[in-house]
Amino acid sequence: MSKLKNLLSKFLSDEKPIQEKLLNISLPVVIVAGLIALIGSCMLNFSSLSNLAIAVVDIVLIFSLLFSVFFKRVKLSAVLFLFTINNVLFPVMFFSSGGNHSGMPVWMLLGLVASWLFLTGLSRYIMFTVNLLSDVACIILSVFFPQIVHPVVSELNIAFDISMALIISSFIFAFVFKFQIDNYEFQEKKIKKAEEEAVKATKAKSVFLSNMTHDIRTPMNAILGYVEIAKNNIDDKKKVEDCLFKTTVATEHLLNLINNVLDMSKIESGKMSLESQPCELRDIYDEVATILKPELIRKNIALVSDLNGLVVSSIKSDKLRINQILLNLINNSIKYSASGSHIYFSIEQGEVSEGKIPTTIKIRDEGYGMSPEFLEHVFEPFERERNTTTSGEIGTGLGLVITKNLVEIMGGNLNLNTQENIGTEMIISIDFPLTDSVQKKIMEENKKIDFTGKRVLLVEDNDFNREIAAELLQSVGFIVEEATDGTYAIEKIRVSKPGYYDIILMDIQMPLMDGYKATTIIRSFENKALSEIPIIALTANAFIEDRFKAFEYGMNGYITKPIKLKDLCENISSILDSK
C-alpha cells in the first residue's frame, strides 16, 4: 500500500504545477486509448501503416511518461508528446483512414487544444502554430490531391472511426474539466487553510507580544528600580550589594528572554546548527543540577536522580544544547511545582547499534500538570497556559518549543505524559553517537568474545534455562549441542572424537546424575583428550563453599544463574586461553 502511495505521489504530488499533474494523468490515458485504437484498427482491417504508427507513438508516449515522472523533464516530455501525436500519428491516420471523411479532424482539434493545456509561455504558441500548420496542410493536400487519401472501405468503418473519436475526445474533455474543478477546489481549501493558520499565527504572535511586553518590562522595571534605590542609598553598602544582586538576577532573566527569541528565530529559519564534540552525559547532569541547586533550595523542592541506567556516559553531541534541554525541562518542573514536592530524573540506555546508543531521559514532577485543552497546543510557539499575570511565573511560551526542536534536530523525540494537579513526565529519546574511544573499546571487546567455530556441550535439565543459555552461546558464535542429564552428557563425550568439544557447561543439580558425579566420571576417562575437556559449573548456588566444591570435583570454572553473557564469555575466554 505504501509503495502504491509513493508511486501516486510521483504522478500527483501537491507540489507539482497543474500542467505537470495533467500531463502525468493524460499520458497513461492516451497510452491506453492508443492500445484500444490499435486493437480496433486491427479488427476493422485498417491499413498496416496506421497500425504501425499507433504502435510507434504508444512507445514514444511511454518514454515521454518516464521523462516526466522519473527524470523531471516535464517540458521535454510535453513537447515530445504533442509533437509526436499531432505531427506523426494524426497525419498518418488522416491519410490512411479516410481523410476528411473520418474522425481524424476531431482528433486534430483535440491536439490543438492539448497545446494550450500542457505548455506555457512561448513554447505553447510555437507548438500550437506548428500543429495548426500541420493540420491545415493535411486538409489542403486531401482536397487537392484526393488520390493520396486511402479511402475507407465501408460506411461502418467511417461511423466507427467518427464515433470513437467523439467518444474518446468527449471523455478526455470531461476528464480534464473535472480535474480542473477538483484542482480548483483543492487549491481553494489549501488557501483557506493557509489563511486560517496565518490568522492563528498572527493571533498567537499578538498574544506573545503582549506577554513579551509584560515580561520584558518586569526585569527592566526591576533593573531601573534597584539602580535608583542603590543611588539613593549609596552610603549603605549592604543595601547597595542587595540591589546589585537583584539587578544581576533581573539582567540574567532579560538575557534569557532575548536568547529564547533568538533561538526560536534560528529554528524557524533553519539556521540552527549543532556542534558534535565528545562530552560526558554524567558531567552535563551534574552541571545542570549545580546550576539549579539555589532555585531548588529556594522552593524547597528535592531533585532525585537515578543514573544507574547510564551505561555509556561518553558520547558525541552538542554539550551546550543538551545542557539547555535539561535546564529548560527541569526548570519548567521547578517553576510549576509546589514547595515540598519532588522532581525525579533518570537515564536509561539500550544496546549499542551502529555506533550509537539509544538513550531515554525522563524528568517527572509532582507539579500542577496540564489541562487536556492546553496539551494540544503545548508545543506551539508563544503558547502558555499560565501567563505571568495569572501565575506569577515568568516566561515567553518558547521554552518547550525550543527544547522539542533541539531534540528533533539531534534526531530524537520529546514526548510528555501529564495529568492536571498530579504532575508531568517529559521523555527524551535520542540515539547518541559514541565517541571514537568508546567505539574502539566496544570493537575490541566484541573481538574478544567471538567464539565462532567453537563447540560447547550444554548440560542442563531445565528446558527454559537450556534454551536461554543456548541462545546466549549462539549469539557469540558457539556451536551448541545439548544434553538433558549427566548420563547423556557422559555418553556424548565417550563417543566423540578428541577435540570435538571445546568446552562443557555443566548444571549441578540434575535428576538422574548430578554435575559433580558426571564431572568425576569424565575426568576418569583413559583418553586424556576427552578427560581434560574444560568444564564450567552452572548453578543457582552462590555460596563460596559451592565454588570450592566445584573445583574439588575437577571443574575449571563456576558461573551462577541467572547467566550474564559478559561474565560467561570472560570465564570461557580465560579457560580456553590457558589450555
Coordinates of C-alpha atoms in Angstrom, one line a residue, residues 26-572:
S26 CA -3.2 12.3 -19.6
L27 CA -0.2 10.3 -20.8
P28 CA -1.4 7.0 -19.3
V29 CA -4.9 7.7 -20.5
V30 CA -3.7 8.4 -24.1
I31 CA -1.4 5.3 -24.0
V32 CA -4.4 3.1 -23.0
A33 CA -6.6 4.8 -25.6
G34 CA -3.9 4.1 -28.2
L35 CA -3.8 0.4 -27.3
I36 CA -7.6 0.3 -27.7
A37 CA -7.5 2.1 -31.0
L38 CA -4.8 -0.3 -32.2
I39 CA -7.0 -3.3 -31.3
G40 CA -10.0 -1.7 -33.1
S41 CA -7.9 -0.8 -36.1
C42 CA -6.6 -4.4 -36.5
M43 CA -10.2 -5.8 -36.1
L44 CA -11.5 -3.5 -38.8
N45 CA -8.6 -4.2 -41.1
F46 CA -7.4 -0.6 -41.3
S47 CA -4.1 -0.1 -43.1
S48 CA -0.9 -1.6 -41.7
L49 CA 0.7 1.9 -41.8
S50 CA -2.0 3.1 -39.4
N51 CA -1.4 0.2 -37.0
L52 CA 2.4 0.8 -37.2
A53 CA 2.0 4.5 -36.5
I54 CA -0.2 3.8 -33.4
A55 CA 2.2 1.3 -32.1
V56 CA 5.3 3.5 -32.5
V57 CA 3.5 6.5 -31.0
D58 CA 2.5 4.5 -28.0
I59 CA 6.1 3.5 -27.4
V60 CA 7.2 7.2 -27.7
L61 CA 4.4 8.2 -25.2
I62 CA 5.7 5.6 -22.7
F63 CA 9.2 7.2 -22.9
S64 CA 7.5 10.7 -22.5
L65 CA 5.8 9.5 -19.3
L66 CA 9.2 8.2 -17.9
F67 CA 10.8 11.6 -18.8
S68 CA 8.1 13.4 -16.9
V69 CA 7.7 11.3 -13.8
F70 CA 11.1 9.8 -13.1
F71 CA 13.5 12.3 -14.8
K72 CA 11.6 15.5 -14.0
R73 CA 11.9 16.6 -17.7
V74 CA 8.3 17.8 -17.9
K75 CA 8.6 20.3 -20.7
L76 CA 10.6 17.9 -22.9
S77 CA 8.0 15.3 -22.2
A78 CA 5.1 17.6 -23.1
V79 CA 6.8 18.7 -26.4
L80 CA 7.6 15.1 -27.4
F81 CA 4.1 14.1 -26.6
L82 CA 2.4 16.9 -28.5
F83 CA 4.7 16.8 -31.5
T84 CA 4.5 13.0 -31.9
I85 CA 0.7 13.0 -31.7
N86 CA 0.0 16.0 -33.9
N87 CA 2.7 15.7 -36.5
V88 CA 3.3 11.9 -36.8
L89 CA 0.3 9.9 -35.7
F90 CA -2.5 12.2 -36.8
P91 CA -1.2 12.9 -40.3
V92 CA -0.6 9.1 -40.9
M93 CA -4.0 8.3 -39.6
F94 CA -5.6 11.1 -41.6
F95 CA -4.3 9.9 -44.9
S96 CA -4.7 6.2 -44.2
S97 CA -8.1 6.3 -42.6
G98 CA -10.3 8.4 -45.0
G99 CA -9.1 12.0 -44.6
N100 CA -11.9 14.5 -44.1
H101 CA -14.4 11.6 -44.2
S102 CA -13.3 10.1 -40.9
G103 CA -13.0 11.0 -37.3
M104 CA -9.5 12.5 -37.7
P105 CA -10.5 16.1 -37.9
V106 CA -11.9 15.7 -34.4
W107 CA -8.6 14.3 -33.1
M108 CA -6.7 17.1 -34.8
L109 CA -8.9 19.7 -33.0
L110 CA -8.2 17.9 -29.7
G111 CA -4.5 18.0 -30.4
L112 CA -4.7 21.8 -30.9
V113 CA -6.5 22.2 -27.5
A114 CA -3.8 20.0 -25.9
S115 CA -1.1 22.5 -26.8
W116 CA -2.8 25.1 -24.5
L117 CA -3.3 22.6 -21.7
F118 CA 0.2 21.1 -21.4
L119 CA 2.5 24.0 -22.3
T120 CA 3.0 27.6 -21.0
G121 CA 4.8 30.7 -22.3
L122 CA 6.4 30.9 -25.8
S123 CA 6.6 27.1 -26.2
R124 CA 2.7 27.0 -26.1
Y125 CA 2.4 29.4 -29.0
I126 CA 5.2 27.7 -31.1
M127 CA 3.6 24.2 -30.6
F128 CA 0.1 25.5 -31.4
T129 CA 1.3 27.2 -34.6
V130 CA 3.3 24.1 -35.7
N131 CA 0.3 21.8 -35.0
L132 CA -2.1 24.2 -36.8
L133 CA 0.1 24.4 -39.9
S134 CA 0.4 20.6 -39.9
D135 CA -3.4 20.1 -39.7
V136 CA -4.1 22.8 -42.4
A137 CA -1.5 21.1 -44.7
C138 CA -3.2 17.7 -44.3
I139 CA -6.6 19.1 -45.1
I140 CA -5.4 21.1 -48.2
L141 CA -3.5 18.1 -49.5
S142 CA -6.5 15.8 -49.1
V143 CA -8.7 18.3 -51.0
F144 CA -6.3 19.0 -54.0
F145 CA -4.8 15.5 -54.1
P146 CA -7.5 13.1 -53.1
Q147 CA -5.7 10.2 -54.6
I148 CA -3.2 10.2 -51.7
V149 CA -6.0 9.6 -49.2
H150 CA -6.7 5.9 -48.5
P151 CA -10.5 5.6 -48.8
V152 CA -12.4 3.8 -46.0
V153 CA -13.9 0.6 -47.5
S154 CA -17.3 0.8 -45.7
E155 CA -19.7 3.2 -44.1
L156 CA -19.4 1.1 -40.9
N157 CA -15.7 1.9 -40.7
I158 CA -16.4 5.6 -41.1
A159 CA -19.1 5.5 -38.4
F160 CA -17.0 3.6 -36.1
D161 CA -14.0 5.9 -36.5
I162 CA -16.0 9.1 -36.0
S163 CA -17.9 7.6 -33.1
M164 CA -14.6 6.5 -31.4
A165 CA -13.1 10.0 -32.0
L166 CA -16.2 11.7 -30.5
I167 CA -16.5 9.4 -27.5
I168 CA -12.8 9.4 -26.5
S169 CA -12.4 13.1 -27.1
S170 CA -15.6 13.8 -25.1
F171 CA -14.2 11.5 -22.3
I172 CA -10.9 13.4 -22.3
F173 CA -12.6 16.8 -22.3
A174 CA -14.9 15.7 -19.4
F175 CA -11.9 14.3 -17.5
V176 CA -9.9 17.5 -18.0
F177 CA -12.9 19.6 -17.0
K178 CA -13.4 17.5 -13.8
F179 CA -9.7 17.6 -13.0
Q180 CA -9.7 21.4 -13.3
I181 CA -12.7 21.7 -11.0
D182 CA -11.2 19.3 -8.4
N183 CA -7.8 21.1 -8.5
Y184 CA -9.6 24.4 -8.1
E185 CA -11.5 23.2 -5.1
F186 CA -8.3 21.7 -3.6
Q187 CA -6.4 24.9 -4.1
E188 CA -9.3 26.8 -2.6
K189 CA -9.3 24.6 0.5
K190 CA -5.5 24.9 0.7
I191 CA -5.7 28.7 0.6
K192 CA -8.5 28.7 3.2
K193 CA -6.4 26.5 5.5
A194 CA -3.4 28.8 5.0
E195 CA -5.5 31.8 5.8
E196 CA -6.7 30.2 9.0
E197 CA -3.2 29.2 10.0
A198 CA -2.0 32.8 9.2
V199 CA -4.8 34.2 11.4
K200 CA -4.0 31.7 14.2
A201 CA -0.2 32.6 13.9
T202 CA -1.0 36.3 13.9
K203 CA -3.2 35.9 17.0
A204 CA -0.5 33.8 18.8
K205 CA 2.1 36.4 18.0
S206 CA -0.1 39.1 19.2
V207 CA -0.5 37.3 22.5
F208 CA 3.2 36.7 22.5
L209 CA 4.0 40.4 22.0
S210 CA 1.5 41.2 24.8
N211 CA 3.3 38.7 27.1
M212 CA 6.7 39.8 26.0
T213 CA 5.9 43.4 26.6
H214 CA 5.0 42.5 30.2
D215 CA 7.9 40.0 30.6
I216 CA 10.5 42.5 29.3
R217 CA 9.1 45.4 31.3
T218 CA 9.2 43.3 34.5
P219 CA 13.0 42.8 34.6
M220 CA 13.6 46.3 33.1
N221 CA 11.5 47.9 35.9
A222 CA 13.5 45.8 38.4
I223 CA 16.8 46.9 36.9
L224 CA 15.8 50.6 36.8
G225 CA 14.2 50.5 40.2
Y226 CA 17.1 48.8 42.0
V227 CA 19.6 51.1 40.3
E228 CA 17.6 54.1 41.6
I229 CA 17.4 52.6 45.1
A230 CA 21.2 52.0 45.1
K231 CA 21.8 55.6 44.0
N232 CA 19.6 56.8 46.9
N233 CA 21.4 54.6 49.4
I234 CA 25.0 54.9 48.0
D235 CA 26.4 55.1 51.6
D236 CA 24.6 51.9 52.7
K237 CA 26.9 49.1 51.5
K238 CA 24.6 46.3 52.4
K239 CA 21.7 47.9 50.7
V240 CA 23.7 48.6 47.5
E241 CA 25.0 45.0 47.4
D242 CA 21.4 43.7 47.7
C243 CA 20.3 46.0 44.9
L244 CA 23.3 44.9 42.7
F245 CA 22.4 41.2 43.3
K246 CA 18.8 41.7 42.4
T247 CA 19.8 43.8 39.3
T248 CA 22.0 40.9 38.2
V249 CA 19.2 38.4 38.5
A250 CA 16.8 40.7 36.5
T251 CA 19.5 41.2 33.9
E252 CA 20.1 37.5 33.5
H253 CA 16.4 36.9 33.1
L254 CA 16.1 39.6 30.5
L255 CA 19.1 38.0 28.6
N256 CA 17.3 34.6 28.8
L257 CA 14.2 36.1 27.3
I258 CA 16.2 37.5 24.4
N259 CA 18.1 34.3 23.9
N260 CA 14.9 32.3 23.7
V261 CA 13.5 34.6 21.0
L262 CA 16.8 34.4 19.0
D263 CA 16.9 30.6 19.3
M264 CA 13.3 30.4 18.0
S265 CA 14.2 32.7 15.1
K266 CA 17.1 30.4 14.2
I267 CA 15.0 27.3 14.4
E268 CA 12.2 28.8 12.2
S269 CA 14.7 30.0 9.6
G270 CA 16.5 26.6 9.6
K271 CA 19.8 28.1 10.7
M272 CA 20.1 26.3 14.0
S273 CA 23.2 24.1 13.8
L274 CA 24.8 21.7 16.3
E275 CA 28.4 21.1 17.2
S276 CA 29.2 17.5 17.7
Q277 CA 32.0 17.1 20.2
P278 CA 32.9 14.4 22.8
C279 CA 31.2 15.0 26.1
E280 CA 30.1 13.2 29.2
L281 CA 26.3 12.9 30.0
R282 CA 27.0 12.4 33.7
D283 CA 29.0 15.7 33.8
I284 CA 26.3 17.5 32.0
Y285 CA 23.7 16.4 34.5
D286 CA 26.0 17.4 37.4
E287 CA 26.5 20.9 35.9
V288 CA 22.7 21.3 35.4
A289 CA 22.0 20.1 39.0
T290 CA 24.6 22.6 40.3
I291 CA 23.1 25.5 38.4
L292 CA 19.6 24.7 39.6
K293 CA 20.5 24.0 43.2
P294 CA 19.8 27.5 44.5
E295 CA 16.4 27.6 42.9
L296 CA 15.6 24.1 44.3
I297 CA 16.6 25.2 47.8
R298 CA 14.6 28.4 47.5
K299 CA 11.4 26.5 46.5
N300 CA 12.2 23.6 48.9
I301 CA 12.0 21.0 46.0
A302 CA 14.1 17.8 46.0
L303 CA 15.7 16.7 42.8
V304 CA 16.0 12.8 42.9
S305 CA 18.3 11.3 40.3
D306 CA 18.8 7.7 39.1
L307 CA 21.8 7.3 36.8
N308 CA 22.1 3.5 37.3
G309 CA 20.8 3.1 33.7
L310 CA 23.6 5.2 32.3
V311 CA 25.8 2.5 30.7
V312 CA 27.9 4.7 28.4
S313 CA 28.5 8.3 29.6
S314 CA 30.9 9.3 26.8
I315 CA 29.0 10.5 23.7
K316 CA 29.4 12.8 20.8
S317 CA 26.9 15.7 20.7
D318 CA 26.4 19.4 21.4
K319 CA 27.1 19.7 25.1
L320 CA 25.7 23.3 25.2
R321 CA 22.4 22.3 23.7
I322 CA 22.0 19.2 25.8
N323 CA 22.6 21.4 28.8
Q324 CA 20.0 23.8 27.5
I325 CA 17.4 21.0 27.0
L326 CA 17.9 19.7 30.5
L327 CA 17.9 23.1 32.1
N328 CA 14.6 24.1 30.3
L329 CA 12.8 20.9 31.3
I330 CA 13.9 20.7 34.9
N331 CA 13.5 24.4 35.3
N332 CA 9.9 24.0 34.0
S333 CA 9.3 21.4 36.6
I334 CA 10.6 23.6 39.3
K335 CA 8.6 26.5 38.1
Y336 CA 5.3 24.7 38.1
S337 CA 5.8 22.5 41.2
A338 CA 4.7 23.4 44.8
S339 CA 7.1 23.7 47.7
G340 CA 8.0 20.4 49.3
S341 CA 7.4 18.3 46.2
H342 CA 9.9 16.1 44.3
I343 CA 11.4 16.0 40.7
Y344 CA 12.6 12.7 39.5
F345 CA 15.4 12.5 36.9
S346 CA 16.6 9.2 35.3
I347 CA 18.6 8.0 32.3
E348 CA 18.3 4.6 30.7
Q349 CA 20.3 3.2 27.8
G350 CA 19.8 0.3 25.4
E351 CA 22.1 -1.8 23.4
V352 CA 24.8 -0.2 21.2
S353 CA 23.9 -0.4 17.5
E354 CA 25.8 1.0 14.5
G355 CA 28.0 3.3 16.7
K356 CA 25.0 4.8 18.6
I357 CA 23.5 4.2 21.9
P358 CA 19.7 4.6 22.4
T359 CA 19.2 6.9 25.4
T360 CA 16.0 7.7 27.3
I361 CA 16.0 10.7 29.7
K362 CA 12.9 11.0 31.9
I363 CA 12.0 14.1 34.0
R364 CA 8.9 13.6 36.2
D365 CA 7.5 16.2 38.6
E366 CA 4.6 16.4 41.1
G367 CA 3.5 19.7 39.9
Y368 CA 0.3 21.3 38.6
G369 CA 0.2 19.3 35.4
M370 CA -1.5 20.5 32.2
S371 CA -5.1 20.6 31.1
P372 CA -6.2 18.4 28.2
E373 CA -7.1 21.6 26.3
F374 CA -3.7 23.1 26.6
L375 CA -1.9 19.7 25.9
E376 CA -3.0 20.0 22.3
H377 CA -1.1 23.3 22.0
V378 CA 1.8 22.7 24.4
F379 CA 4.5 22.5 21.6
E380 CA 3.1 25.5 19.6
P381 CA 5.2 28.7 19.7
F382 CA 4.2 31.5 22.1
E383 CA 1.6 29.4 23.9
R384 CA 1.4 29.4 27.7
E385 CA -1.3 28.0 29.9
R386 CA -0.5 30.3 32.7
N387 CA 0.8 33.7 31.7
T388 CA 2.9 35.9 34.0
T389 CA 0.0 37.9 35.3
T390 CA -2.1 34.9 36.4
S391 CA 0.6 32.5 37.7
G392 CA 3.4 34.8 38.8
E393 CA 5.8 32.6 36.7
I394 CA 7.8 34.5 34.0
G395 CA 8.2 33.0 30.6
T396 CA 7.8 33.5 26.8
G397 CA 6.0 30.3 25.9
L398 CA 9.0 29.3 23.8
G399 CA 11.0 27.0 26.2
L400 CA 9.2 23.8 25.4
V401 CA 9.1 24.6 21.6
I402 CA 12.8 25.3 21.5
T403 CA 13.5 22.2 23.5
K404 CA 11.4 19.9 21.3
N405 CA 13.1 21.4 18.2
L406 CA 16.6 20.9 19.6
V407 CA 15.8 17.3 20.4
E408 CA 14.4 16.7 16.9
I409 CA 17.5 18.3 15.3
M410 CA 19.5 15.8 17.3
G411 CA 17.4 13.1 15.7
G412 CA 15.3 12.3 18.8
N413 CA 11.8 12.7 20.1
L414 CA 10.3 14.6 23.0
N415 CA 7.0 13.3 24.5
L416 CA 5.1 14.1 27.6
N417 CA 2.6 12.5 29.9
T418 CA 0.6 14.8 32.1
Q419 CA -2.3 14.9 34.4
E420 CA -3.8 18.0 35.9
N421 CA -2.9 18.5 39.6
I422 CA -0.9 15.3 39.5
G423 CA 2.3 16.2 37.6
T424 CA 4.1 15.9 34.3
E425 CA 6.6 13.5 32.8
M426 CA 8.9 14.6 30.0
I427 CA 10.5 11.8 28.0
I428 CA 13.5 12.4 25.7
S429 CA 14.6 9.6 23.3
I430 CA 17.8 10.2 21.4
D431 CA 20.3 7.8 19.8
F432 CA 23.6 9.4 20.8
P433 CA 26.7 8.7 18.6
L434 CA 29.5 7.2 20.7
T435 CA 33.0 8.7 21.0
D436 CA 35.7 7.1 18.9
S437 CA 37.5 5.8 22.0
V438 CA 34.3 4.1 23.3
Q439 CA 33.6 2.6 19.8
K440 CA 37.1 1.3 19.7
K441 CA 36.8 -0.3 23.1
I442 CA 33.5 -1.9 22.2
M443 CA 35.0 -3.3 19.0
E444 CA 37.9 -4.8 21.0
E445 CA 35.5 -6.3 23.5
N446 CA 33.5 -7.8 20.6
K447 CA 36.6 -9.3 19.1
K448 CA 37.4 -10.9 22.5
I449 CA 34.1 -12.7 22.8
D450 CA 33.9 -14.1 19.3
F451 CA 33.8 -17.9 19.7
T452 CA 32.9 -18.7 16.1
G453 CA 33.6 -22.4 15.3
K454 CA 33.9 -23.4 18.9
R455 CA 31.7 -26.3 20.1
V456 CA 30.1 -26.4 23.5
L457 CA 28.2 -29.2 25.2
L458 CA 25.4 -27.7 27.3
V459 CA 24.2 -30.0 30.1
E460 CA 21.0 -28.6 31.6
D461 CA 17.8 -30.4 32.6
N462 CA 15.5 -27.4 32.7
D463 CA 14.1 -26.6 29.3
F464 CA 13.8 -22.8 29.8
N465 CA 17.3 -22.5 31.3
R466 CA 18.7 -24.6 28.5
E467 CA 17.0 -22.5 25.8
I468 CA 18.2 -19.2 27.2
A469 CA 21.8 -20.5 27.6
A470 CA 21.9 -21.9 24.1
E471 CA 20.7 -18.5 22.7
L472 CA 23.3 -16.6 24.6
L473 CA 26.1 -19.0 23.5
Q474 CA 25.0 -19.0 19.8
S475 CA 25.0 -15.1 19.9
V476 CA 28.8 -15.2 20.4
G477 CA 29.4 -17.8 17.7
F478 CA 29.3 -21.1 19.6
I479 CA 28.1 -24.3 18.0
V480 CA 25.8 -25.6 20.8
E481 CA 25.0 -29.3 21.5
E482 CA 22.7 -30.2 24.3
A483 CA 22.2 -32.9 26.9
T484 CA 19.4 -33.0 29.5
D485 CA 21.3 -35.0 32.1
G486 CA 24.7 -36.1 33.3
T487 CA 24.3 -39.6 31.9
Y488 CA 23.6 -38.3 28.4
A489 CA 26.5 -35.9 28.6
I490 CA 28.9 -38.8 29.5
E491 CA 27.7 -40.9 26.6
K492 CA 28.0 -38.0 24.1
I493 CA 31.6 -37.3 25.2
R494 CA 32.5 -41.0 25.3
V495 CA 31.6 -41.5 21.6
S496 CA 33.1 -38.1 20.5
K497 CA 36.4 -37.7 18.7
P498 CA 39.2 -35.9 20.6
G499 CA 39.0 -32.1 20.1
Y500 CA 35.3 -32.3 19.0
Y501 CA 34.1 -30.4 22.1
D502 CA 36.0 -27.3 23.2
I503 CA 34.2 -26.8 26.5
I504 CA 31.4 -28.3 28.6
L505 CA 28.8 -26.2 30.6
M506 CA 27.5 -28.5 33.4
D507 CA 24.5 -27.9 35.5
I508 CA 25.0 -29.1 39.1
Q509 CA 21.5 -30.3 40.2
M510 CA 20.0 -32.8 37.8
P511 CA 17.6 -35.7 38.4
L512 CA 19.4 -38.8 37.2
M513 CA 23.1 -37.8 37.6
D514 CA 24.2 -34.5 39.0
G515 CA 27.0 -32.4 37.6
Y516 CA 29.6 -33.4 40.3
K517 CA 29.2 -37.1 39.5
A518 CA 29.2 -36.6 35.8
T519 CA 32.4 -34.5 36.0
T520 CA 34.1 -37.2 38.2
I521 CA 33.3 -39.9 35.5
I522 CA 34.5 -37.6 32.6
R523 CA 37.8 -37.0 34.5
S524 CA 38.3 -40.7 34.8
F525 CA 38.4 -41.4 31.0
E526 CA 41.6 -43.0 29.8
N527 CA 41.7 -40.8 26.8
K528 CA 43.2 -37.6 28.1
A529 CA 41.9 -35.6 25.1
L530 CA 38.4 -36.3 26.4
S531 CA 39.0 -36.4 30.2
E532 CA 40.7 -32.9 30.1
I533 CA 37.9 -31.1 28.3
P534 CA 37.3 -27.9 30.3
I535 CA 34.1 -28.0 32.4
I536 CA 32.3 -24.9 33.8
A537 CA 29.7 -25.4 36.5
L538 CA 26.3 -23.7 36.1
T539 CA 24.4 -23.4 39.4
A540 CA 22.0 -21.2 41.3
N541 CA 24.1 -21.7 44.4
A542 CA 26.3 -18.6 45.0
F543 CA 28.0 -19.6 48.3
I544 CA 31.8 -19.7 48.4
E545 CA 31.8 -23.3 49.6
D546 CA 29.8 -24.4 46.5
R547 CA 32.5 -22.8 44.4
F548 CA 35.3 -24.7 46.2
K549 CA 33.3 -27.9 45.9
A550 CA 33.1 -27.5 42.1
F551 CA 36.8 -27.1 41.8
E552 CA 37.4 -30.1 44.1
Y553 CA 35.4 -32.3 41.7
G554 CA 37.6 -31.2 38.8
M555 CA 35.6 -28.3 37.3
N556 CA 37.6 -25.5 35.7
G557 CA 35.1 -22.6 36.3
Y558 CA 32.0 -21.6 38.1
I559 CA 29.0 -19.4 36.9
T560 CA 26.0 -18.6 38.9
K561 CA 22.5 -18.3 37.5
P562 CA 20.9 -16.2 36.0
I563 CA 23.7 -16.2 33.5
K564 CA 25.3 -12.9 32.5
L565 CA 26.7 -13.2 29.0
K566 CA 29.7 -10.9 29.7
D567 CA 30.8 -12.9 32.8
L568 CA 30.3 -16.2 31.0
C569 CA 32.4 -15.1 28.0
E570 CA 35.2 -13.8 30.2
N571 CA 35.2 -17.1 32.1
I572 CA 35.3 -19.2 29.0

